[in-house]
mmCIF file of C-alpha atoms in Angstrom:
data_model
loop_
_atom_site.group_PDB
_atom_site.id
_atom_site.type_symbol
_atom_site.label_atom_id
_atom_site.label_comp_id
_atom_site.label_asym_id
_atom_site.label_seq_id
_atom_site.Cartn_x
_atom_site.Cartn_y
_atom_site.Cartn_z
ATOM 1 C CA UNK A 15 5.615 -49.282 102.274
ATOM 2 C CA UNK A 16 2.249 -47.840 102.127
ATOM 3 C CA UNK A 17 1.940 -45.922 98.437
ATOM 4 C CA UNK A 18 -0.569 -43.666 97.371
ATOM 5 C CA UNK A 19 -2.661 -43.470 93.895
ATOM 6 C CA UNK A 20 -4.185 -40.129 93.342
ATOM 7 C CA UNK A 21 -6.653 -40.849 90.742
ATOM 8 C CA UNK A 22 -9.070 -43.798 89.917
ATOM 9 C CA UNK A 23 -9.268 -43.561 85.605
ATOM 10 C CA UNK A 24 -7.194 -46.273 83.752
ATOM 11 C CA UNK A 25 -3.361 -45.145 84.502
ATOM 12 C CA UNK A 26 -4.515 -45.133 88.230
ATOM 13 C CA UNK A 27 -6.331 -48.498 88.275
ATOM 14 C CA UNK A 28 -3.763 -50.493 86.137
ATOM 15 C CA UNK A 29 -0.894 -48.829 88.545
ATOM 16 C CA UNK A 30 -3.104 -49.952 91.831
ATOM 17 C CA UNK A 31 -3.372 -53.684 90.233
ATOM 18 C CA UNK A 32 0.537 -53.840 89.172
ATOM 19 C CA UNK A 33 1.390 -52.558 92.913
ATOM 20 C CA UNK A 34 -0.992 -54.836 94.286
ATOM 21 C CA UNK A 35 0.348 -58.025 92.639
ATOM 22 C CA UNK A 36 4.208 -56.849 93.679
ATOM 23 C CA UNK A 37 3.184 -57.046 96.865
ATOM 24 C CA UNK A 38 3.045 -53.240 97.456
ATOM 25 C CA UNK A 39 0.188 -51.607 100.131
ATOM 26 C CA UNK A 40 -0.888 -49.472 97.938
ATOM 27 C CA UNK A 41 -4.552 -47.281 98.291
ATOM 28 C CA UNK A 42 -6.439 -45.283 95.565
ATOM 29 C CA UNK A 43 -7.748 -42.446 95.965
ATOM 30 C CA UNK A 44 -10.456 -41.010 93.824
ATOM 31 C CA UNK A 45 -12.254 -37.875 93.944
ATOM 32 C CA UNK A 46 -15.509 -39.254 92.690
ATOM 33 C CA UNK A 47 -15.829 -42.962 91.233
ATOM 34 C CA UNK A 48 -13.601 -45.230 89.374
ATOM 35 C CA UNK A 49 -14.130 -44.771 85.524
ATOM 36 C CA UNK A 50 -16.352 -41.548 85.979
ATOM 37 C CA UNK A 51 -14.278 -39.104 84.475
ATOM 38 C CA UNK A 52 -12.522 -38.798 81.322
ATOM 39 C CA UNK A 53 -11.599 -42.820 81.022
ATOM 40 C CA UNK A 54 -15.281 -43.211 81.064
ATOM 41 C CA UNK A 55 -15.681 -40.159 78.899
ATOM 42 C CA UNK A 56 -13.201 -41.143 76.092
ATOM 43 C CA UNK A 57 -13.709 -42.607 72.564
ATOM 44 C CA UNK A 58 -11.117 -45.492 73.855
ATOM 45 C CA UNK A 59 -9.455 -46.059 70.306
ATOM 46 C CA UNK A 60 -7.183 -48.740 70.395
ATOM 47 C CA UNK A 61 -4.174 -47.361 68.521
ATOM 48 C CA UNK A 62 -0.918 -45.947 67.813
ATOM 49 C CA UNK A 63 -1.760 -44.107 64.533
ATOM 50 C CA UNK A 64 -0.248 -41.038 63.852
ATOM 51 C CA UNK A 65 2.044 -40.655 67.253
ATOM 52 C CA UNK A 66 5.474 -39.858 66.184
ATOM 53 C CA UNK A 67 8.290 -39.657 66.871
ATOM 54 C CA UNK A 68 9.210 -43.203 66.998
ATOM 55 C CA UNK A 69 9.553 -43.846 70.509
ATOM 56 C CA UNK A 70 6.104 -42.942 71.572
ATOM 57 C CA UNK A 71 4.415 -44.789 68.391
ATOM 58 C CA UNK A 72 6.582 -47.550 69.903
ATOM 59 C CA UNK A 73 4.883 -47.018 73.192
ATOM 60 C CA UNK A 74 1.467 -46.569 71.793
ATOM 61 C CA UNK A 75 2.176 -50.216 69.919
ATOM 62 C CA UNK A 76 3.150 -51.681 72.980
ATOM 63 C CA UNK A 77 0.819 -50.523 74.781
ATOM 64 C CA UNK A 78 -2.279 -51.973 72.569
ATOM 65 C CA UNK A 79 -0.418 -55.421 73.018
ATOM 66 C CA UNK A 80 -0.442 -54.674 77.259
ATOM 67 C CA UNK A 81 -4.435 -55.007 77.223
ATOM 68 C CA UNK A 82 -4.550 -58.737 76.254
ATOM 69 C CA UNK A 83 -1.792 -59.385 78.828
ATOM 70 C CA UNK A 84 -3.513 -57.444 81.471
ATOM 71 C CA UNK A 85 -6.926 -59.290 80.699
ATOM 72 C CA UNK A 86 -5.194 -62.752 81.469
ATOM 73 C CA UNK A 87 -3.522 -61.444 84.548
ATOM 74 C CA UNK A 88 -6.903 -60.290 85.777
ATOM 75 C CA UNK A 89 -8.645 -63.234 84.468
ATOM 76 C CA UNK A 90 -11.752 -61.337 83.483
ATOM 77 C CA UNK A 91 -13.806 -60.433 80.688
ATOM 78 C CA UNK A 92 -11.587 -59.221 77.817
ATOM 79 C CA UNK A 93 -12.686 -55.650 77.191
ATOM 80 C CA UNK A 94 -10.294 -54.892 74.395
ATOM 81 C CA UNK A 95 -12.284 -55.408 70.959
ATOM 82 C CA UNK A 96 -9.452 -55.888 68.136
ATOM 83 C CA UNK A 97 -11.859 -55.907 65.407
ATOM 84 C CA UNK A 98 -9.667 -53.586 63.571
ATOM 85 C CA UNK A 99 -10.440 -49.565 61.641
ATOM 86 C CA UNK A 100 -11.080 -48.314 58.583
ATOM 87 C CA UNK A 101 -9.949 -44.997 57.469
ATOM 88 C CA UNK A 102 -11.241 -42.798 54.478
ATOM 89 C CA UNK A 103 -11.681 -39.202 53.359
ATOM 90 C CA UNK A 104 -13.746 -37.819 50.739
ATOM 91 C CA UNK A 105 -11.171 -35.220 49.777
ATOM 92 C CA UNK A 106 -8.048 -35.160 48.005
ATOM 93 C CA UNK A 107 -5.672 -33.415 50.485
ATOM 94 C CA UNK A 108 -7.914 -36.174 52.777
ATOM 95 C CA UNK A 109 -6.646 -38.969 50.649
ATOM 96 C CA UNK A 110 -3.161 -38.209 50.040
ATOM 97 C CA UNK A 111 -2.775 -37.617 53.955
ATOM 98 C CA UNK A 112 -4.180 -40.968 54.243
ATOM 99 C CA UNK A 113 -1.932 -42.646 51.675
ATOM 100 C CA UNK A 114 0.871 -41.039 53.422
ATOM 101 C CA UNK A 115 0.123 -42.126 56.600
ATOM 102 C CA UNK A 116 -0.191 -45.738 55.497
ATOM 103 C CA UNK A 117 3.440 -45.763 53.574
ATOM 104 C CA UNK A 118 4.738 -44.316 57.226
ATOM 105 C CA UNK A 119 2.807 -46.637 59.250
ATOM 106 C CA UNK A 120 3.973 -49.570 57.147
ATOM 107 C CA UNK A 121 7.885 -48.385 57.065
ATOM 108 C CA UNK A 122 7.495 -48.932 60.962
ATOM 109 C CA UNK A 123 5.528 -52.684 61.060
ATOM 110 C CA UNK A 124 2.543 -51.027 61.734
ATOM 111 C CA UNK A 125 0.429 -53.134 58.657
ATOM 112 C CA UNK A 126 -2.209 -50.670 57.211
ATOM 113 C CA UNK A 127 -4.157 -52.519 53.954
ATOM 114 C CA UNK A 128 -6.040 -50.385 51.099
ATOM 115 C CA UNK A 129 -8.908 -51.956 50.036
ATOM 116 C CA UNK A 130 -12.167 -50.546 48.030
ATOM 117 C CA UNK A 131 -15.196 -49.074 49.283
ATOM 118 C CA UNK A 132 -17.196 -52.598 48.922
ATOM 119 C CA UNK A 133 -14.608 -54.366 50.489
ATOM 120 C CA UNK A 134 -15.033 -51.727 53.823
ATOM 121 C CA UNK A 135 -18.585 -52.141 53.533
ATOM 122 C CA UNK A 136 -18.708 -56.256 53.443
ATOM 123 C CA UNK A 137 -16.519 -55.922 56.348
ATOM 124 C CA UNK A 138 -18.666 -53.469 58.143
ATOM 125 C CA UNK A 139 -21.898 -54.141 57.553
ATOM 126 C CA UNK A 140 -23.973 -50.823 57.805
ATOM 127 C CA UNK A 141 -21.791 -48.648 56.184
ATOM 128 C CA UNK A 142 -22.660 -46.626 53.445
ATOM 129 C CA UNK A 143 -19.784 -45.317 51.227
ATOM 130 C CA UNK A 144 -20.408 -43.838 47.365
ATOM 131 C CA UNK A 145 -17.559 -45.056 45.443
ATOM 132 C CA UNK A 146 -17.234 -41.808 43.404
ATOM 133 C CA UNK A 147 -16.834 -40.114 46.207
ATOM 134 C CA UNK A 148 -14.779 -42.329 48.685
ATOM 135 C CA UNK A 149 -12.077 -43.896 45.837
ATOM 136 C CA UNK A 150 -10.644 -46.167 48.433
ATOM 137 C CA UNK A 151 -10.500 -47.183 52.107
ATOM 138 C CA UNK A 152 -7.146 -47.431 54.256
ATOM 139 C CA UNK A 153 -7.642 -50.846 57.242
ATOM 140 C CA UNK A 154 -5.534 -50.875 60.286
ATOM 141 C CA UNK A 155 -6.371 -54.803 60.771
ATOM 142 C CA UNK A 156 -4.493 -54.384 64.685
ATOM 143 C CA UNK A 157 -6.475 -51.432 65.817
ATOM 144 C CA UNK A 158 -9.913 -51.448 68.290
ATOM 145 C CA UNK A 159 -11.649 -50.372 71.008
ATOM 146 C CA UNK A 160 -12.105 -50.600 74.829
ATOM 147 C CA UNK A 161 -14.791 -51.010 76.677
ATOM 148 C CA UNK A 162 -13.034 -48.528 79.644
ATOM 149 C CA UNK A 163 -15.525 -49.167 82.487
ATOM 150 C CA UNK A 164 -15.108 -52.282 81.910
ATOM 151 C CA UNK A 165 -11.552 -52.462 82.261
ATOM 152 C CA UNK A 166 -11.249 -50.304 85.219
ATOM 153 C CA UNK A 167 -13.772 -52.546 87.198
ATOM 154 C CA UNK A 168 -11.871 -55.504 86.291
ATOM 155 C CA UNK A 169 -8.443 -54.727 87.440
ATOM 156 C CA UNK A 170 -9.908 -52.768 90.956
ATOM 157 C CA UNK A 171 -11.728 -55.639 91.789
ATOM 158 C CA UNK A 172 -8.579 -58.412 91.182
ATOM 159 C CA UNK A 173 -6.821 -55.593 93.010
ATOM 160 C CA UNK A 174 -9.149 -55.227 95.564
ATOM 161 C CA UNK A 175 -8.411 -59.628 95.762
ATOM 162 C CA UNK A 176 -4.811 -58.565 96.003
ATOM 163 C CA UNK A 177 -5.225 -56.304 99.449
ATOM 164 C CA UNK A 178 -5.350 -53.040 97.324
ATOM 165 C CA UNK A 179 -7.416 -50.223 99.211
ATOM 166 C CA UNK A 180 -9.981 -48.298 97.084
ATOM 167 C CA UNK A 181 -11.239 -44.810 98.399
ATOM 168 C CA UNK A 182 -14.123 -42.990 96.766
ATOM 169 C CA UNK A 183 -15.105 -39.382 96.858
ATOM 170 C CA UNK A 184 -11.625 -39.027 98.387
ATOM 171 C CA UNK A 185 -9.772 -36.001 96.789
ATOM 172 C CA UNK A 186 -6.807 -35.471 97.189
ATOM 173 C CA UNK A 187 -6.724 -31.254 98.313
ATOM 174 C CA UNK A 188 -3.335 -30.683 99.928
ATOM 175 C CA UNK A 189 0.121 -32.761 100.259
ATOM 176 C CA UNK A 190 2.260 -32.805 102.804
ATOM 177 C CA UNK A 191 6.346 -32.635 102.335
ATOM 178 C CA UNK A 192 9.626 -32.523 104.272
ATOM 179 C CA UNK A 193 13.652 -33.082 102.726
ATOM 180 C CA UNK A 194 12.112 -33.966 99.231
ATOM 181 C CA UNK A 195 9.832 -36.670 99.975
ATOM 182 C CA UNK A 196 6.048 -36.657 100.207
ATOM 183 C CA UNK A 197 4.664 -37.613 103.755
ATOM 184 C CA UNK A 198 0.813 -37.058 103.676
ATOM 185 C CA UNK A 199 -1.742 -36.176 101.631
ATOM 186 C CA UNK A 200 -4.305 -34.131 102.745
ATOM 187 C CA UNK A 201 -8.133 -35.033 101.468
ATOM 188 C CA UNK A 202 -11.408 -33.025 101.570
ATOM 189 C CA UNK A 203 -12.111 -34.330 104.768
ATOM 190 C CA UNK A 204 -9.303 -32.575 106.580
ATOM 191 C CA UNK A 205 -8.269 -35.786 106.952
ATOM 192 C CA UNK A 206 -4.518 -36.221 106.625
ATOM 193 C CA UNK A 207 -3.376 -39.851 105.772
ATOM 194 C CA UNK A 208 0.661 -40.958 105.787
ATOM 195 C CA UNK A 209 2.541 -42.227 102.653
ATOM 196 C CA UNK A 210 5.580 -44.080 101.644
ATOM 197 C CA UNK A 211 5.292 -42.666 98.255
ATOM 198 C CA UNK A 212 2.784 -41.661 95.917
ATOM 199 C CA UNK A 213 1.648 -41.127 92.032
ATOM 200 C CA UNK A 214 -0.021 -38.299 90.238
ATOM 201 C CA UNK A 215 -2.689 -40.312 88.051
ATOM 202 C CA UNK A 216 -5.337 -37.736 87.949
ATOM 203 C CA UNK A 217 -5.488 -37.424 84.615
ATOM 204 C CA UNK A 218 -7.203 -33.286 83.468
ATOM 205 C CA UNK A 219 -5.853 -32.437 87.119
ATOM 206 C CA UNK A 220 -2.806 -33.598 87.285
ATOM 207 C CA UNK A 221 -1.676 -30.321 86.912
ATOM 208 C CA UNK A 222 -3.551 -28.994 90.057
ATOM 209 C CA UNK A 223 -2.018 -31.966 91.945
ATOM 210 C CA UNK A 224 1.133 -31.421 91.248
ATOM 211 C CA UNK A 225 0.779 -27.747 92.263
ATOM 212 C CA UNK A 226 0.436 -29.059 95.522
ATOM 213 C CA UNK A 227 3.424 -30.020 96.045
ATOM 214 C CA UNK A 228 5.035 -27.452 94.352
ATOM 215 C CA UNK A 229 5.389 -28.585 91.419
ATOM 216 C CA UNK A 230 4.771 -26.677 87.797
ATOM 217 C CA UNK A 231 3.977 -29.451 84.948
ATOM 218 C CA UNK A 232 2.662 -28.183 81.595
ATOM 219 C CA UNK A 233 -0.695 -30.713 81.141
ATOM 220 C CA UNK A 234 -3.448 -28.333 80.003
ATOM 221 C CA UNK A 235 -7.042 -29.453 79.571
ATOM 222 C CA UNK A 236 -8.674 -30.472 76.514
ATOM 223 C CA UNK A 237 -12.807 -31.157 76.855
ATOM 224 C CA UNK A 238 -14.089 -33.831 73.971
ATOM 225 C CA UNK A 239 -17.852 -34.359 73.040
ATOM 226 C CA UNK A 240 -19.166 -37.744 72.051
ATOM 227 C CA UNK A 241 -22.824 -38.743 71.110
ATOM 228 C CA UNK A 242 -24.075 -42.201 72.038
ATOM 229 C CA UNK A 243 -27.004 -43.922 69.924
ATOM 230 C CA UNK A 244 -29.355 -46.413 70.698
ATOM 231 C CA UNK A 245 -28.859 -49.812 69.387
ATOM 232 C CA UNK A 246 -28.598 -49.920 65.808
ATOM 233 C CA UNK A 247 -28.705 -53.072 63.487
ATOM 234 C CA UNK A 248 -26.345 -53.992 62.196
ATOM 235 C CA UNK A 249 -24.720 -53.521 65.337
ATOM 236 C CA UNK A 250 -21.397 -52.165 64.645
ATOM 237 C CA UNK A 251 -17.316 -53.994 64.761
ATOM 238 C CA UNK A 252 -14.974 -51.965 63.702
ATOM 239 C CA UNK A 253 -13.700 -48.246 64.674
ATOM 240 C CA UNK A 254 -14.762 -45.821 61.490
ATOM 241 C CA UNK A 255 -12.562 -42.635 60.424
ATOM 242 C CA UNK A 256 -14.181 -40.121 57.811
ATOM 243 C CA UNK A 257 -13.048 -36.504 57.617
ATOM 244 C CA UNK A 258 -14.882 -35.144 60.273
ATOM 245 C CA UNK A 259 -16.472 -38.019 62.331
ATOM 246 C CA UNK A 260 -15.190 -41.312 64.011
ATOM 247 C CA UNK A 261 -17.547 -43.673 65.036
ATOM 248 C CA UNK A 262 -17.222 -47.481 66.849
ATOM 249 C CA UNK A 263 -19.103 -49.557 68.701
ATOM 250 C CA UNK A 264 -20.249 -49.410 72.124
ATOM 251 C CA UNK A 265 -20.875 -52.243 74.327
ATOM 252 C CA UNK A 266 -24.847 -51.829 75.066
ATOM 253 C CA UNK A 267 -25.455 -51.954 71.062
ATOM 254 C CA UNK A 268 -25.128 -48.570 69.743
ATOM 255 C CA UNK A 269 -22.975 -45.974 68.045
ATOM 256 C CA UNK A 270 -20.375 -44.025 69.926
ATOM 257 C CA UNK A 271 -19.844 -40.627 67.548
ATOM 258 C CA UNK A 272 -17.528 -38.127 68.319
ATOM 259 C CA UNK A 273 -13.952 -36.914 67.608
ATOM 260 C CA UNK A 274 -15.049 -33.526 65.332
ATOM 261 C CA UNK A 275 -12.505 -31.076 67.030
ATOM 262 C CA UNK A 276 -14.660 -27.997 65.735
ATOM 263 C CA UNK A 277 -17.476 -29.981 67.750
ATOM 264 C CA UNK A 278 -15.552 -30.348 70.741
ATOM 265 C CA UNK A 279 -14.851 -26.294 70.784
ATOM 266 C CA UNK A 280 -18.345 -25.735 71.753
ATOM 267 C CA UNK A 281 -18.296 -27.637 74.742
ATOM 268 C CA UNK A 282 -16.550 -27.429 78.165
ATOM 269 C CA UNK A 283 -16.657 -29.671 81.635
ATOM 270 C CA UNK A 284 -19.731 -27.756 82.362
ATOM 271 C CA UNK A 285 -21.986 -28.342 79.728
ATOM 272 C CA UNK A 286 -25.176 -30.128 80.965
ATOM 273 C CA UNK A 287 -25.076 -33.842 79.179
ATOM 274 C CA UNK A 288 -29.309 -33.521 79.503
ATOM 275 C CA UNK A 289 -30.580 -32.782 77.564
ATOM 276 C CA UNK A 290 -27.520 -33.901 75.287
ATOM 277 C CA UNK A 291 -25.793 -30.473 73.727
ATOM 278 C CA UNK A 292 -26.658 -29.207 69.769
ATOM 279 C CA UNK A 293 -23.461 -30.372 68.716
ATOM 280 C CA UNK A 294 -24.589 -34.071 69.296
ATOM 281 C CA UNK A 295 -27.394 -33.640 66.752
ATOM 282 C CA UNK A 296 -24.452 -32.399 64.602
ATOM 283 C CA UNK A 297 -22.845 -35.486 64.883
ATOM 284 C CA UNK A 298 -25.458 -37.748 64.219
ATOM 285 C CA UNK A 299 -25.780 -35.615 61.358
ATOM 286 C CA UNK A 300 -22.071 -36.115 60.144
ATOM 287 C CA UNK A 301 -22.507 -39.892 61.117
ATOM 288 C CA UNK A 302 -25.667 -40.459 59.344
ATOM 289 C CA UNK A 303 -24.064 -40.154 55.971
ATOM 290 C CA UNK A 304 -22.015 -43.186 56.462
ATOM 291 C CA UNK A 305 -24.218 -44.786 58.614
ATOM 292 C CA UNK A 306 -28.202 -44.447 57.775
ATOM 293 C CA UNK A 307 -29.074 -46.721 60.821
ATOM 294 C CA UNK A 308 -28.214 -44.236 63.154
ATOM 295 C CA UNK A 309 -31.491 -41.546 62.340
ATOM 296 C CA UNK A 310 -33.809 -44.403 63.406
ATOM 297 C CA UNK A 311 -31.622 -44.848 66.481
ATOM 298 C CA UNK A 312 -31.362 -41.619 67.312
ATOM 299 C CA UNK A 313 -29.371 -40.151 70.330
ATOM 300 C CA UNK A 314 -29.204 -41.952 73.864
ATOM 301 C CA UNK A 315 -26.686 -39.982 75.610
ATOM 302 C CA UNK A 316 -24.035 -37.286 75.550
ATOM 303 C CA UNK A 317 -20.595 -37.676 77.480
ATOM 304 C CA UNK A 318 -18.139 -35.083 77.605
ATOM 305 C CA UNK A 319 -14.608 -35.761 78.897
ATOM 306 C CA UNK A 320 -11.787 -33.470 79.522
ATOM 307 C CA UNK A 321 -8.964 -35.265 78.138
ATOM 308 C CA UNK A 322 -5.202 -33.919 79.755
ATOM 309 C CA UNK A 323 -2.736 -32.680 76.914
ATOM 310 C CA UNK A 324 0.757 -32.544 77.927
ATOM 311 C CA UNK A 325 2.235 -29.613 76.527
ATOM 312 C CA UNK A 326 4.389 -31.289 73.791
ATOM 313 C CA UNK A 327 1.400 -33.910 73.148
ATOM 314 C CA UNK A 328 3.313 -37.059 74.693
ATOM 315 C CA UNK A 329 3.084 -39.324 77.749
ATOM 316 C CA UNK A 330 4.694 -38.241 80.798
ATOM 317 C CA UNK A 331 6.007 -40.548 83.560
ATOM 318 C CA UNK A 332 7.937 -41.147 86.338
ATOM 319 C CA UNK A 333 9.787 -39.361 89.026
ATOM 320 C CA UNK A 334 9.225 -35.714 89.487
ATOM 321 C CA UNK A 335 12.168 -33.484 90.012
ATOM 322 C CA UNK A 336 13.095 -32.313 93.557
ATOM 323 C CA UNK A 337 10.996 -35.452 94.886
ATOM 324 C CA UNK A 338 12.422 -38.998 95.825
ATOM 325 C CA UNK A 339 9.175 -40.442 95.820
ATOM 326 C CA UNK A 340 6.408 -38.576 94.274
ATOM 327 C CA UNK A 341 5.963 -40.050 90.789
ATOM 328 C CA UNK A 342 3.665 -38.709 87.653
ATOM 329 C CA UNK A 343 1.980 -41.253 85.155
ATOM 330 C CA UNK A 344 0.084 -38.507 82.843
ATOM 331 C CA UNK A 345 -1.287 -39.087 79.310
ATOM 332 C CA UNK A 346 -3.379 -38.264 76.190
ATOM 333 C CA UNK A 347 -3.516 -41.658 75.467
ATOM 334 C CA UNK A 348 -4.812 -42.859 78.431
ATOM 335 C CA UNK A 349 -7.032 -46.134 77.190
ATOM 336 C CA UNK A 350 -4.382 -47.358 74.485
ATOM 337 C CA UNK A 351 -1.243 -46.865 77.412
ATOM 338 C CA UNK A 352 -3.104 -47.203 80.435
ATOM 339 C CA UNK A 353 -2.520 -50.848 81.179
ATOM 340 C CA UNK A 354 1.099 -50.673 80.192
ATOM 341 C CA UNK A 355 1.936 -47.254 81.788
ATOM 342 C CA UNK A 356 0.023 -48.743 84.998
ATOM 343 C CA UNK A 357 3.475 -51.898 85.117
ATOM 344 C CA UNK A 358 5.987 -49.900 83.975
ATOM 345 C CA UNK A 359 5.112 -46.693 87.021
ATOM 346 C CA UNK A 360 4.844 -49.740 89.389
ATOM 347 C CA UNK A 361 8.314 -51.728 88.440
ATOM 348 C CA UNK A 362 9.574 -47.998 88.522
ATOM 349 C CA UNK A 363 8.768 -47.837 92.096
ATOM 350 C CA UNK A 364 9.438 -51.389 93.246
ATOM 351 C CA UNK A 365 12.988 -51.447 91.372
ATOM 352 C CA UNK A 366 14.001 -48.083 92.083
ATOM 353 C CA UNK A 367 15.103 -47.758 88.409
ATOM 354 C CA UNK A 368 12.709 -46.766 85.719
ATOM 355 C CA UNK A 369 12.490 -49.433 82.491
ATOM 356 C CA UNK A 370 14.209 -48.405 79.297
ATOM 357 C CA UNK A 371 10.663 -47.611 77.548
ATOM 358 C CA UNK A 372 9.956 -44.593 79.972
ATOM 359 C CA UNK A 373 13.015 -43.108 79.476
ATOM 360 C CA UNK A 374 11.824 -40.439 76.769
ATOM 361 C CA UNK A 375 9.069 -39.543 78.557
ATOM 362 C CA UNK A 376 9.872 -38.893 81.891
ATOM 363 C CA UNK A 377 9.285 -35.141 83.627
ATOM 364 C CA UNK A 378 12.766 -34.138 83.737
ATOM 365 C CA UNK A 379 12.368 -32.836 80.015
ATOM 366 C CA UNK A 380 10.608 -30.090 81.718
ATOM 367 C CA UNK A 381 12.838 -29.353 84.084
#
């Protein structure tokens, strides 16, 4: 059974790995590199904050506790940094949100601590919060960050070990059908390979790609600015939240800043990263008020990745209508689910029947 990934961020590599260790022949195919679009683009929060209703916060929660799992079963480097977040606002509608949340959060196991402004700041070192203005702090002690390059060239490479075929600067531009199966995919090439089956992972086009097979899904595209520093001491551990910033480690020492969606408004896939765009000098500006360090850092890089958005703002997966073997694995959530979304697609495929968790999710609420 030779199966198809369309797609090379995070859904697409965990799904080649989980394929791969079934026993499945199973090739990638990615229109540029592995990790260079919006997986390697995204702020990579750990989390299932705020994600009702209940069944996708219960996806989002499963998935955080996938990454550890999927670490072992590759047997590399861990790149999932549990080091947990802290939350504040300097507003009242801010803090009552926040308060909210927390109560909601904790009704569902989800533990979410208030603690004070020192307390935040001893476990953060760095920080700078005014107690009269920030009255207290709300900790999410289970939530992190990913290092998402890191993952992705983990699980290719034990996939790779498995038999698993990657294929770079291979997109995907046409797809071949006949009596409601998928038998080829055509690439840029002209070249026209043969398929057993195959999965939609292509995260902002995932839209186009199903358009070429006929298919109409409702993913729209959603571009997202962050602003990388240069190393900053004390190097940071936990992911921050303020009103109109989030800021958490990255891996080479600095400051990752983004998530300001008024920021994110003035940018699009086009934008040249070089020189990085105003808005990044924005949001060292927003960042700088909770964390001084980062003016003598300064900015390193911009990234900019366009982030898919399913219509009603929740995973999608599984089989698409009309098809008995073309499969979608589509979400905004892609470093948090990715590694669980990746084994659930690929038992989906293997079984034949899809596992109770996908079953809200799955494209036939569309239909």
């Amino acid at each position: 059974m030779e199966i198809a990934v369309i797609g090379g961020g995070i859904v697409g590599a965990a799904l080649t790995y989980w394929l791969a260790r079934a026993g499945a022949k199973v090739t990638l195919y990615e229109a540029a590199e592995p990790g260079q679009g919006t997986s390697g683009a995204s702020f990579a929060w750990l989390n299932a904050s705020n994600k009702p209703p209940r069944a996708y916060h219960d996806l989002n929660a499963a998935g955080m506790a996938e990454h550890a799992g999927l670490a072992r079963e590759c047997a590399g480097d861990n790149w999932a940094h549990f080091t947990g977040g802290l939350h504040w606002s300097a507003t009242p509608a801010g803090r009552e949100r926040l308060g909210d949340l927390a109560a909601h959060l904790n009704a569902w196991d989800y533990p979410v601590e208030v603690m004070t402004p020192a307390q935040a700041m001893e476990l953060e070192p760095g920080l700078a919060l005014d107690p009269e203005e920030i009255e207290q702090v709300w900790y999410t002690p289970g939530e992190g960050w990913a290092d998402a390059p890191l993952l992705i060239r983990t699980v290719l490479a034990r996939a790779g070990e498995l038999g698993a075929v990657v294929r770079t600067h291979a997109a995907v531009t046409a797809i071949e059908a006949a009596g409601g199966r998928v038998t080829g995919l055509r690439l840029a090439t002209d070249e026209v390979v043969g398929v057993d089956a195959a999965v939609n992972c292509a995260g902002p086009r995932t839209a186009e790609v199903a358009a070429l097979a006929g298919v109409t899904l409702p993913v729209g595209r959603a571009p997202g600015l962050l602003a990388v520093t240069a190393p900053v001491e004390p190097c940071g551990r936990v992911v921050c939240h303020a009103d109109n910033i989030y800021f958490r480690p990255e891996p080479a020492g600095g400051l990752v800043l983004g998530h300001a969606d008024d920021l994110d408004a003035t940018v699009t896939a086009e934008t040249p990263r070089t020189p990085p765009p105003p808005a990044c000098a924005e949001l060292l500006n927003r960042a700088t008020r909770y964390r001084p360090a980062v003016t003598v850092a300064g900015l390193a890089a911009a990234r900019i990745g366009v982030r898919p958005m399913p219509a009603d703002g929740l995973t999608i997966a599984g089989l698409l209508p009309s098809y008995a073997n073309f499969y979608v694995a589509v979400t905004h959530s892609g470093v948090t689910l990715g590694p669980l979304l990746g084994r659930l697609v690929a038992e989906t495929i293997i079984s034949g029947a899809a596992p109770a968790q996908l079953a809200p999710f799955t494209p036939n609420r569309f239909a």
